[in-house]
Coordinates of C-alpha atoms and ligand atoms in Angstrom, one line a residue:
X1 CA -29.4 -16.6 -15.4
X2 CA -28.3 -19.7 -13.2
X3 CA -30.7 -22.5 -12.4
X4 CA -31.5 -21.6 -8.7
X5 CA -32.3 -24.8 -6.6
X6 CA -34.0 -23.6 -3.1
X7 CA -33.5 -25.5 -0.6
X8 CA -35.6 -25.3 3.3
X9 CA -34.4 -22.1 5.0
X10 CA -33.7 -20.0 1.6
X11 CA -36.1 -16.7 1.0
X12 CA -38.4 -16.9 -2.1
X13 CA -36.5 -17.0 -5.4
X14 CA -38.6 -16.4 -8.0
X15 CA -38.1 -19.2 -11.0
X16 CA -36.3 -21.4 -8.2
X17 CA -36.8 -24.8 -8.5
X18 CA -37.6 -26.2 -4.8
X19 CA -36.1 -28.9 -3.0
X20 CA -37.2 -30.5 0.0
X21 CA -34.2 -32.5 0.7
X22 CA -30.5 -32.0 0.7
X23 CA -31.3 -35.7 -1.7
X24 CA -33.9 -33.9 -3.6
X25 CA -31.5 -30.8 -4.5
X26 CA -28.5 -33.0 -5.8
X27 CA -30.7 -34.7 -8.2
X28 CA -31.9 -31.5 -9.6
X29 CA -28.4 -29.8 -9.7
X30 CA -26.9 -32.9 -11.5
X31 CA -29.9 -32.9 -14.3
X32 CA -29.2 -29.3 -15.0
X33 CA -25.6 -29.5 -14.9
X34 CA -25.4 -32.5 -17.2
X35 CA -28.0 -29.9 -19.6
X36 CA -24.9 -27.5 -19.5
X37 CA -27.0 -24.9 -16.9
X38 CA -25.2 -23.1 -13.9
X39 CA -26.9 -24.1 -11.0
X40 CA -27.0 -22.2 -7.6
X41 CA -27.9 -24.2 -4.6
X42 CA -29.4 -21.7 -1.8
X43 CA -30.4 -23.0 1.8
X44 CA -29.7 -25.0 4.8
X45 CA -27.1 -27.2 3.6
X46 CA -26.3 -26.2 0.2
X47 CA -22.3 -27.0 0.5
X48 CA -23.5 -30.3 1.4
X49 CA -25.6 -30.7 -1.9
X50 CA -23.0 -28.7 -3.3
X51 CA -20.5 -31.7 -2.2
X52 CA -22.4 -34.6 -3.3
X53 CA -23.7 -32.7 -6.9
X54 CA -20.0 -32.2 -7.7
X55 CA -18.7 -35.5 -7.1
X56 CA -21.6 -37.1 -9.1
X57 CA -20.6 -34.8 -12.0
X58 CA -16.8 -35.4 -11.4
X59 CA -17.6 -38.9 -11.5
X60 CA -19.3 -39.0 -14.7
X61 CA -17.4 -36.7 -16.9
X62 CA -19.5 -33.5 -15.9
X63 CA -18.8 -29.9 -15.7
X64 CA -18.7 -29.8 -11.5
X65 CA -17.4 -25.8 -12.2
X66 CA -20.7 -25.0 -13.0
X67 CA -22.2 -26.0 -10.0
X68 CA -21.8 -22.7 -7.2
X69 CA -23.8 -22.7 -3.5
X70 CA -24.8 -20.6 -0.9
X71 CA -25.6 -22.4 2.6
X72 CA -27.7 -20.1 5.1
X73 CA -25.2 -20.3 7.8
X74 CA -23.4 -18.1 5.8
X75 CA -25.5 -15.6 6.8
X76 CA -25.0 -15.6 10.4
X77 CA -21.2 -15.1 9.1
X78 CA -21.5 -11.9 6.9
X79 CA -24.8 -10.5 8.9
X80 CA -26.0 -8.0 6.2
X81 CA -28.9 -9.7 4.7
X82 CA -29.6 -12.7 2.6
X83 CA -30.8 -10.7 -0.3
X84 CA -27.5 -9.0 -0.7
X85 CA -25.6 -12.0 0.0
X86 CA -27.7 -13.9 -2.5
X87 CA -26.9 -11.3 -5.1
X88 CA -23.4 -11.3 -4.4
X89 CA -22.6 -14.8 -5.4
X90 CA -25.0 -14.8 -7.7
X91 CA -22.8 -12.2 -9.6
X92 CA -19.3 -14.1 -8.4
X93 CA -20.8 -17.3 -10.7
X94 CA -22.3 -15.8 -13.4
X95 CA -18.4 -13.5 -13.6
X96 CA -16.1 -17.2 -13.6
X97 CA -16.1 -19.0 -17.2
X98 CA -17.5 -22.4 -16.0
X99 CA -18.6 -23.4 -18.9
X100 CA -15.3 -22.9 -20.3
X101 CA -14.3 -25.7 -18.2
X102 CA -12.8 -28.6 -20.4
X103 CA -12.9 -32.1 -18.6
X104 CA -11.8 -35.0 -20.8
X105 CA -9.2 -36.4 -19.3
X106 CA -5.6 -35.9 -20.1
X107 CA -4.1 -38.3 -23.2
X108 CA -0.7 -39.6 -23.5
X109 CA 0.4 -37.2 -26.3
X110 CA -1.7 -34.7 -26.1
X111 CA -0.6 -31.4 -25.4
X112 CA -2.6 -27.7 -24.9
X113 CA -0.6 -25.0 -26.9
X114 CA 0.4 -22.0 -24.9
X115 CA -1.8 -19.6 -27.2
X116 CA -4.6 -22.2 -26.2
X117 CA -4.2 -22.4 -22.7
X118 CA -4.1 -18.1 -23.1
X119 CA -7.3 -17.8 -25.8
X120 CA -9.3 -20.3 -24.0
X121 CA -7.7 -19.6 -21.0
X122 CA -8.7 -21.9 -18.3
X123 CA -5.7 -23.3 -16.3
X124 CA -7.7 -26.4 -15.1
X125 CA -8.6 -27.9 -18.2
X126 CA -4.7 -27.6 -19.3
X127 CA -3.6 -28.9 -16.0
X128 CA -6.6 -32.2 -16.9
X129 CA -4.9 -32.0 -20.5
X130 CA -1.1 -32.1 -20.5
X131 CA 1.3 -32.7 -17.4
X132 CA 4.1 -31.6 -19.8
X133 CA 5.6 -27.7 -19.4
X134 CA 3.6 -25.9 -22.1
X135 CA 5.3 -23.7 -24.8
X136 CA 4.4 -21.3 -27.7
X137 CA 3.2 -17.9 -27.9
X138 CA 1.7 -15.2 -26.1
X139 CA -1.3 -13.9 -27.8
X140 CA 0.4 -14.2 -31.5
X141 CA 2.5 -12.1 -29.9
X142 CA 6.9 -11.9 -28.8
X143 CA 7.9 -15.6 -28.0
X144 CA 7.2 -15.7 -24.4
X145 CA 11.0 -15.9 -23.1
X146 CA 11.1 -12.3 -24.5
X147 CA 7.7 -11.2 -23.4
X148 CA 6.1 -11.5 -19.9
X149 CA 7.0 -15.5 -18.2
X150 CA 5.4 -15.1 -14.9
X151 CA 2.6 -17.8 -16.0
X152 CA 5.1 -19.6 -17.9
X153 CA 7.5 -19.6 -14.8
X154 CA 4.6 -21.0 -12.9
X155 CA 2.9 -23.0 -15.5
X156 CA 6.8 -25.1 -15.8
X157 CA 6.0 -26.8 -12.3
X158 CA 3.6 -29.3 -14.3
X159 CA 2.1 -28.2 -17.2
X160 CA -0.3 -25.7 -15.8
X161 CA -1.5 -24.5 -12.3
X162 CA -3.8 -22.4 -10.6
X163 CA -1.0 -19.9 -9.6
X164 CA -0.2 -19.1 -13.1
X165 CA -3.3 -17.3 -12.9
X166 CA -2.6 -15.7 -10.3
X167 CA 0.3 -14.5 -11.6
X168 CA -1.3 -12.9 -14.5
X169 CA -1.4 -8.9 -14.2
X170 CA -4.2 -8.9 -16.4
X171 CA -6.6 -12.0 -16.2
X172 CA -5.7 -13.2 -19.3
X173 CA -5.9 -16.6 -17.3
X174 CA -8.8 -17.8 -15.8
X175 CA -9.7 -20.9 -13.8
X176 CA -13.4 -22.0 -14.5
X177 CA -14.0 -22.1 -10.4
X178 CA -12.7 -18.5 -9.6
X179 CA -12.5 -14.9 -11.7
X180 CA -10.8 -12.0 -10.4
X181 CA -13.7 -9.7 -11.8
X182 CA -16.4 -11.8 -9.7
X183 CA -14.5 -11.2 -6.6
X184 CA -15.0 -7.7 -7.4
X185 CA -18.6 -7.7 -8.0
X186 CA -19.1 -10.3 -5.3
X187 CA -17.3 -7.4 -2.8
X188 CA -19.4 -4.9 -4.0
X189 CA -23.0 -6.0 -3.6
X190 CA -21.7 -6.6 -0.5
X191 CA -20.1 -3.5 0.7
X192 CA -18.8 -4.7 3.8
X193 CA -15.7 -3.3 5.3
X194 CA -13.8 -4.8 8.4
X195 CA -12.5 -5.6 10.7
X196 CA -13.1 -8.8 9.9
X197 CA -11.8 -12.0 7.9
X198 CA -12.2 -13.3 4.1
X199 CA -12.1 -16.8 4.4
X200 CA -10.7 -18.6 0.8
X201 CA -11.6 -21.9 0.9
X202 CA -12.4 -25.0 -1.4
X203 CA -15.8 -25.5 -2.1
X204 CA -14.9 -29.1 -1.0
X205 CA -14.7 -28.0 2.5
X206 CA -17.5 -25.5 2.9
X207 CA -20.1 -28.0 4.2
X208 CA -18.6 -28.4 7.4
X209 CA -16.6 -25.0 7.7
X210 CA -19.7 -22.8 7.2
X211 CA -21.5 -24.9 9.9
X212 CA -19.0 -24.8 12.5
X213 CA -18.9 -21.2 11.8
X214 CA -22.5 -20.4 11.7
X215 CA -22.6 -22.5 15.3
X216 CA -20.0 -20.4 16.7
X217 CA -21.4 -17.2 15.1
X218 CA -18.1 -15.1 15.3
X219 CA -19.1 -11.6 16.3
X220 CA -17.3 -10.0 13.5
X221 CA -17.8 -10.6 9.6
X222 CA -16.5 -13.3 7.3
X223 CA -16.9 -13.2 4.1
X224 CA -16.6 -16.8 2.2
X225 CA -15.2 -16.6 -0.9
X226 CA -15.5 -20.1 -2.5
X227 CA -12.4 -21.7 -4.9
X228 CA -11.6 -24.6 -6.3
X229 CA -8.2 -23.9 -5.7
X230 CA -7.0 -21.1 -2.9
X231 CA -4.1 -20.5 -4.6
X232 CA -5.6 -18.7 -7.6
X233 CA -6.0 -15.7 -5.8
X234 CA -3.5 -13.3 -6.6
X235 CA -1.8 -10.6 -4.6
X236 CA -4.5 -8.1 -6.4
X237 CA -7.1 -9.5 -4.2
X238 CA -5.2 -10.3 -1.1
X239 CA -4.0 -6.7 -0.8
X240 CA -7.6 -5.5 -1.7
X241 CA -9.3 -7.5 1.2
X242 CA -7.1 -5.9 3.5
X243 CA -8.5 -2.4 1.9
X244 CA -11.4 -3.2 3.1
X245 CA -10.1 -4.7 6.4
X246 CA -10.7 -8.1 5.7
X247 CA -7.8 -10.3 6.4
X248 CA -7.4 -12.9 4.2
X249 CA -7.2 -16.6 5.5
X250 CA -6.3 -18.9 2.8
X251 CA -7.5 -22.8 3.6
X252 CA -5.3 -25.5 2.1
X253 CA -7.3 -28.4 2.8
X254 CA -10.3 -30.5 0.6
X255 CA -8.7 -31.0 -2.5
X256 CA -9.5 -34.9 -2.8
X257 CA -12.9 -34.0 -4.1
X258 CA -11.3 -31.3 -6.7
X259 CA -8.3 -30.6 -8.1
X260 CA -5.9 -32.7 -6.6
X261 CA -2.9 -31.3 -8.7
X262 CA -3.7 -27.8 -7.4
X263 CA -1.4 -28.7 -4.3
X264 CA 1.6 -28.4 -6.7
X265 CA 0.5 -24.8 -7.0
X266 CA 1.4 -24.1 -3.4
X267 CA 5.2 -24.4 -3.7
X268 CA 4.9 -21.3 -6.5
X269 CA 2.6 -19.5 -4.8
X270 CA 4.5 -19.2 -1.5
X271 CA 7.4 -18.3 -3.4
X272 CA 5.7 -15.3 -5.4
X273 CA 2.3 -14.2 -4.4
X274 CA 2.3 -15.2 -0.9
X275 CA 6.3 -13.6 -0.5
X276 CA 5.4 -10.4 -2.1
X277 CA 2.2 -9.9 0.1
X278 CA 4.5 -10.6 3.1
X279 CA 7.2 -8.1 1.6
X280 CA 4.5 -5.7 1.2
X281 CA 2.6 -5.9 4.0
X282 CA 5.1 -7.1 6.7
X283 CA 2.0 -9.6 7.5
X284 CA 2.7 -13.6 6.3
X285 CA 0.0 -14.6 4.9
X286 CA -2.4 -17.3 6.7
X287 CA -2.5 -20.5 4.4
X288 CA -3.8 -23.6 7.2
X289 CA -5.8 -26.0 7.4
X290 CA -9.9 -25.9 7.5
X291 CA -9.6 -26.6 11.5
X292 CA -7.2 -24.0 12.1
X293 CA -8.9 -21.9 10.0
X294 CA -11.9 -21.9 12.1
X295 CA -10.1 -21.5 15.2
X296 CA -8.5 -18.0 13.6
X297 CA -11.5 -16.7 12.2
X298 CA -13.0 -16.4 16.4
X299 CA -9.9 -14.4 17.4
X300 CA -10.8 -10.7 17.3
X301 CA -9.8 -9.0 13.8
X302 CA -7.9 -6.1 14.2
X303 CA -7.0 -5.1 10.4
X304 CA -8.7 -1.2 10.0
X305 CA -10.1 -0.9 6.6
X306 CA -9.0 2.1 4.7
X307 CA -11.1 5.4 4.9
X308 CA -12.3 5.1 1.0
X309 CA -11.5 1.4 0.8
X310 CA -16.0 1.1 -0.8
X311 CA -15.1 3.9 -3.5
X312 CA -11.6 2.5 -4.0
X313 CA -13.1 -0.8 -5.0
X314 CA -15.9 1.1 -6.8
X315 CA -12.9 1.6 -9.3
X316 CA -11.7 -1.8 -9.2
X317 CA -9.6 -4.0 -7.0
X318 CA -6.3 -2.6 -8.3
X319 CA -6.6 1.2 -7.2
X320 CA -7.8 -0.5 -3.4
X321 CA -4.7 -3.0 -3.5
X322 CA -2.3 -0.2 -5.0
X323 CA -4.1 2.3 -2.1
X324 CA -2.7 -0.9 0.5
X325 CA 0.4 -0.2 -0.9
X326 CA 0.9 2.8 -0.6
X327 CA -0.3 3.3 3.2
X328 CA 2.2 0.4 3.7
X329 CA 5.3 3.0 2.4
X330 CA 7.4 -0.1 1.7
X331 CA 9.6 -0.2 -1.4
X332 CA 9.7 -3.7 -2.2
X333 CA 11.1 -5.6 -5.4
X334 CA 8.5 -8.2 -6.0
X335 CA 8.9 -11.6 -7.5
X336 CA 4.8 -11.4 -9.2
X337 CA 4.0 -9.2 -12.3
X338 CA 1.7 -7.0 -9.6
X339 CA 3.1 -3.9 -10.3
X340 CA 6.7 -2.8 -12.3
X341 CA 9.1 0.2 -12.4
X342 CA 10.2 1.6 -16.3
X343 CA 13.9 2.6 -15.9
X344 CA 14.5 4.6 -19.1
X345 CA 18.1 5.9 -20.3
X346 CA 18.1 9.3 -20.4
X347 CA 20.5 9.5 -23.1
X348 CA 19.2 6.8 -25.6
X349 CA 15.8 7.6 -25.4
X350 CA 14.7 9.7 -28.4
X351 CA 10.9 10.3 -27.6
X352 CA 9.8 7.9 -30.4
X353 CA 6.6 6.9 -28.1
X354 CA 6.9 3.2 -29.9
X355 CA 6.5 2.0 -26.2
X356 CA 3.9 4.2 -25.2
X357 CA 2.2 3.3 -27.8
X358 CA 2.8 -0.6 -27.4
X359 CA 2.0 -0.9 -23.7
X360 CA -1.1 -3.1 -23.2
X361 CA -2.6 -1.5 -20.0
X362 CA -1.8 2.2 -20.3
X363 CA 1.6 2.4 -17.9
X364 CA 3.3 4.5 -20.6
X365 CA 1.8 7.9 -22.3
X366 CA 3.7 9.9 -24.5
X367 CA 2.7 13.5 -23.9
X368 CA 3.3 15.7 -27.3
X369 CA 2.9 19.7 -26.5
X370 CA 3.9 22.8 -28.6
X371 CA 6.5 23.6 -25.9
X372 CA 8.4 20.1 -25.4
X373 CA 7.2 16.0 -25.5
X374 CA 7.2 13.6 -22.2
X375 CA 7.8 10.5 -21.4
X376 CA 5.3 8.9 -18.4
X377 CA 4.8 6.8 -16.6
X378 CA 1.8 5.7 -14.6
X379 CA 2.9 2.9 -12.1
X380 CA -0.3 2.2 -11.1
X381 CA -0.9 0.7 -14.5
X382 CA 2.7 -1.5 -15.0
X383 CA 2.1 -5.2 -14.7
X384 CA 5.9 -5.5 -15.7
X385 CA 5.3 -7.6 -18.7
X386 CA 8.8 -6.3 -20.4
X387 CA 6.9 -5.5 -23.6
X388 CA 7.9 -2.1 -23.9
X389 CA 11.4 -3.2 -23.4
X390 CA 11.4 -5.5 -26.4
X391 CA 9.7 -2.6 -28.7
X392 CA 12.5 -0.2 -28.0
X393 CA 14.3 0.8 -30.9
X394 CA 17.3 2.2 -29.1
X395 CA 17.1 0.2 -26.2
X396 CA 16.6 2.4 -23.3
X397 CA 14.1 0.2 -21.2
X398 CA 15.1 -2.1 -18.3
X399 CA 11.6 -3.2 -16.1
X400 CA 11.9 -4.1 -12.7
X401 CA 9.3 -6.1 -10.8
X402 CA 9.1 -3.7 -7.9
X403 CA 6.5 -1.7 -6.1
X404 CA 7.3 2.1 -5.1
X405 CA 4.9 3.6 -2.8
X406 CA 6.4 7.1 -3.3
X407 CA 4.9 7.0 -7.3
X408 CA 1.5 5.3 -6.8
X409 CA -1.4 7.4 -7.9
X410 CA 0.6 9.9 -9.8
X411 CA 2.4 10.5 -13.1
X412 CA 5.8 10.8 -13.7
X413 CA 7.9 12.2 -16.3
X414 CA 10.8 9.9 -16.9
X415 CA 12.2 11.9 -20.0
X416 CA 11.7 15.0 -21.2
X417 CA 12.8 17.1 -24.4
X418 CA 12.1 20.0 -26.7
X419 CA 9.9 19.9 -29.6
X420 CA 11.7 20.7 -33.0
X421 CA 10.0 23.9 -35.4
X422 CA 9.2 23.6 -38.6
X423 CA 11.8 25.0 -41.3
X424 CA 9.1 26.6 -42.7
X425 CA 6.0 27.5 -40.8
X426 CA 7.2 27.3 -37.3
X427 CA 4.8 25.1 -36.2
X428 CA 6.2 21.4 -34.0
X429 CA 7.6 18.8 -36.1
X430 CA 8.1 15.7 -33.1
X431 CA 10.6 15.5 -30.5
X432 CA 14.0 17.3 -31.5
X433 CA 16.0 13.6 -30.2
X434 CA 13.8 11.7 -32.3
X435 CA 14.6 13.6 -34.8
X436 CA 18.7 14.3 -34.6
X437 CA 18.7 10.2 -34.6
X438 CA 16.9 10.3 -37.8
X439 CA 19.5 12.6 -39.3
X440 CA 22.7 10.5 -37.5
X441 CA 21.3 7.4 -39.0
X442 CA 20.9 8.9 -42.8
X443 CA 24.6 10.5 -42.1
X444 CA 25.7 6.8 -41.1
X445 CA 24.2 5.4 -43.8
X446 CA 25.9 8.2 -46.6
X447 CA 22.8 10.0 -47.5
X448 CA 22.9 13.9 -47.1
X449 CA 20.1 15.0 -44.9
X450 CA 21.2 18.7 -45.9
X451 CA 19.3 17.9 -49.6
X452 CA 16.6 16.3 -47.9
X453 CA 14.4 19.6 -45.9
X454 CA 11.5 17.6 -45.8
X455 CA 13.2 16.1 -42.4
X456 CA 12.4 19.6 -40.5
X457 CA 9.5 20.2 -41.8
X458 CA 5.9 19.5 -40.4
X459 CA 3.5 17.4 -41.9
X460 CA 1.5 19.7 -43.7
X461 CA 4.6 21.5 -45.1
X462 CA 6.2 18.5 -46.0
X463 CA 3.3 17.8 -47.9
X464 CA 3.0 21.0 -49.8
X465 CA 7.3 20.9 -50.4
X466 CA 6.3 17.2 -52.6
X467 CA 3.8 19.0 -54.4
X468 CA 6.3 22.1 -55.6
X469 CA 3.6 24.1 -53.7
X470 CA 6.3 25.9 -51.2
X471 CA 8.6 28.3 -52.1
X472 CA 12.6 27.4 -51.9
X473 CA 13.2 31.1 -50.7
X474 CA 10.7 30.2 -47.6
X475 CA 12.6 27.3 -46.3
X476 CA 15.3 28.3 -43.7
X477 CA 18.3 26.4 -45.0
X478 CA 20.6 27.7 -42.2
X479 CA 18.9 26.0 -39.5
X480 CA 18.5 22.7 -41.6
X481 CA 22.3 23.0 -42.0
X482 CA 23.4 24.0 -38.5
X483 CA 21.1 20.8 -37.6
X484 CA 22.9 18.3 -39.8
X485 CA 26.3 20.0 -38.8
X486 CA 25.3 19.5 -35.2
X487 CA 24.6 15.6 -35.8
X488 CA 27.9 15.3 -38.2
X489 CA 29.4 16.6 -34.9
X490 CA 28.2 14.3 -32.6
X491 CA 28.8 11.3 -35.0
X492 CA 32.5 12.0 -35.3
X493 CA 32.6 12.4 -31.4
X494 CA 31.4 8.8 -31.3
Ligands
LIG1 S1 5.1 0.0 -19.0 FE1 6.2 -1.7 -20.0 S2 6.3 -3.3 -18.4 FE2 4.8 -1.9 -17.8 S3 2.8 -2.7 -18.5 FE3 3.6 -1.3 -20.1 S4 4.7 -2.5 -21.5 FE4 4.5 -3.8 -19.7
LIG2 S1 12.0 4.5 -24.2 FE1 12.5 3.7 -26.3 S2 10.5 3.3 -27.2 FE2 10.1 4.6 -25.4 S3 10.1 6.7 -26.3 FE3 12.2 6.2 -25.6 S4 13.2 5.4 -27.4 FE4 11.0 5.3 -27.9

């Protein structure tokens, strides 16, 4: 549980530590801070404390990530209660790894390994460490080139930014002063729906944003989501916020006080995250300045949240962004790992499953029945890594970054084949392609399958054949030979 630091104009926190000055609270955030604790700043002018907490740490080789606020204007912004607000981003600080955050500043030589920047995974403390491009492996996995590059892509602008996060399908990359999952919870507690605005903005400029907003108390919601760097937020979040009719404003503006090198994220993220949510939605997306940002945040919204856009994000953010996508209809190809299309080859594919079986997030299921085996494919799950491509024996796979709205939500077979019987028992034995490939390959390699039975027989009757516990006279010897003559067939046709 955070240090909370109460400042005038909070409610009662229990275990709170009370402040009577915006003075008083920035000495008590620093101490506990410096003492490794998270630290919450609630009241009237917590961004400020906030502001001047952060800098102290910054200053003196603290963790500033750990420090998080929440200024009561805010309420007159989301208008649902400060108990629930309190909760809310109480659960978005306790979700981001701040103390993950590494500061030391960055050494000549010294250099984060890929696997490091993945395991540990915090983009700022790479970008503090090494302004050198960044290469190794992906989880002790494929060398990346083979594998999936969109952080790589990004993180080869200077040695790590915030958009390679972004990029990430999975979260596997983290920045200390934002999480994916926190947004989440954070939307949640809140269960607010549009129209309305979500305002992404450096923590750096939410003293005076929240103020001029609270003083010009817009008559619609706003919900603040703080960052150290706007352009963390992938197109995950951007599409869910409009789920829930909340139109995202990104502000680029504050970074003195934070990370400065974040601005070499923008260049990236227009030219992925903020292009594929314009591809997608037909909308551009708002990135200005905090002035502007204000000014846009009074005009009336008029983005309609969707229907089941609270039970959508019940499941997560990617069914609601996916559920944005598919009202949207478009077909787009996208330039982020979001979402991918599997293109198998019909004729390679042998139903082996190796892919199925390989793919991190579930996109791929092979589907084993007595009456044929399946291929699918879930789109909804397909971050377009490649992975499956590379574990392809036969090559069948090409990925495409690309969102269809025509597949989302539903499964679909992308081959299909018959299930080979037992020589001796009848029951399945695998896929009849896997199979005949098996056979080709002993053919091309001058062994005779037609003294090996074994091959068409199911497990347990393979078994028993070792052991001399099956009779010769029960194996069917005809269809083991019209099998290997079909293969010899096909082999001399080429
Ligand atoms: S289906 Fe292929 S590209 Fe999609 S997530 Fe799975 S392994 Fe990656
Ligand atoms: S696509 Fe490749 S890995 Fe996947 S089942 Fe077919 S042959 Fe096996």
């Amino acid at each position: 549980m955070p240090r909370i630091v109460r400042l005038p104009g909070a409610p009662p926190v229990p275990g709170a530590v009370d402040a009577g000055s915006i003075e008083e609270a920035v000495e008590v955030a620093v101490e506990e801070a410096s003492r490794e604790e998270e630290v919450l700043i609630v009241g009237r002018g917590a961004w400020e404390a906030y502001g001047e907490a952060a800098w102290r740490l910054r200053m003196e080789g603290g963790n500033f990530y750990l420090l998080e606020a929440l200024d009561a204007d805010e309420e007159k912004l989301h208008r649902d209660g400060a108990s629930k607000l309190f909760m809310a981003r109480l659960a978005y600080l306790a979700r981001r790894r701040a103390r993950d955050a590494v500061l030391e500043p960055a050494g000549g030589g010294k250099r984060v390994s890929r696997r490091t920047l993945l395991r540990t995974a915090v983009v700022g403390s790479a970008m503090d460490y090494t302004e050198k491009p960044i290469h190794d492996q992906l989880c002790g996995k494929k060398p990346l080139g083979d594998y999936c590059s969109w952080c790589l892509d990004a993180c080869d602008v200077e040695g790590g930014c915030a958009a390679s996060a972004a990029l990430c399908g999975v979260e596997l990359l983290h920045v200390p002063g934002y999480s994916r999952a926190g947004l989440q919870d954070m939307l949640r507690l809140l269960s607010i729906t549009g129209p309305g605005y979500a305002l992404i903005a450096p923590r750096s400029v939410l003293a005076k944003l929240v103020q001029e907003l609270g003083n010009s108390s817009p008559g619609h919601p706003v919900v603040v989501v703080p960052v150290s760097c706007p352009y963390v937020v992938g197109l995950e979040e951007l599409l869910a916020l409009r789920g829930l009719g909340l139109e995202p404003i990104m502000v680029d503006d504050g970074w003195e006080r934070e990370l400065r090198r974040c601005r070499e994220s923008r260049k990236t993220y227009l030219e992925t995250v903020a292009a594929d949510y314009e591809g997608i939605t037909g909308a551009s997306l708002a990135i200005v300045e905090a002035g502007k940002a204000v000014g846009l945040v009074q005009e009336e919204p008029g983005l309609e949240p969707l229907g089941d856009a609270l039970e959508l994000l019940g499941r997560g953010l990617r069914p609601l962004a996916l559920a944005v996508a598919k009202r949207s209809g478009v077909s787009a190809d996208l330039r982020t790992g979001f979402t991918g299309l599997v293109i198998v080859d019909q004729e390679r594919c042998t139903l082996c499953g190796a892919c199925a079986k390989e793919c991190p997030t579930g996109a791929l299921k092979l589907r084993e029945e007595a009456e044929g085996s399946a291929l699918l494919f879930l789109h909804d799950r397909c971050i377009a890594c490649g992975w499956c491509r590379e574990v392809c024996p036969e090559d069948a796979i090409t990925v495409k970054r690309a969102i269809n709205p025509a597949i989302i939500d539903s499964l679909v077979s992308l081959v299909a084949g018959e299930e080979l019987r037992c020589i001796v028992c009848g029951n399945p034995v695998g896929p009849t392609r896997m199979v005949e490939k098996v056979v080709e390959k002993l053919l091309a390699s001058g062994i005779d399958p037609e003294k090996m039975p074994t091959i068409l027989m199911c497990s347990t009757c393979k078994q028993k054949y070792s052991l001399g516990l099956i009779d010769e006279a029960k194996v069917d010897w005809e269809a083991l030979r019209r099998f290997v003559q079909r293969a010899r067939a096909r082999t001399a046709a080429g």
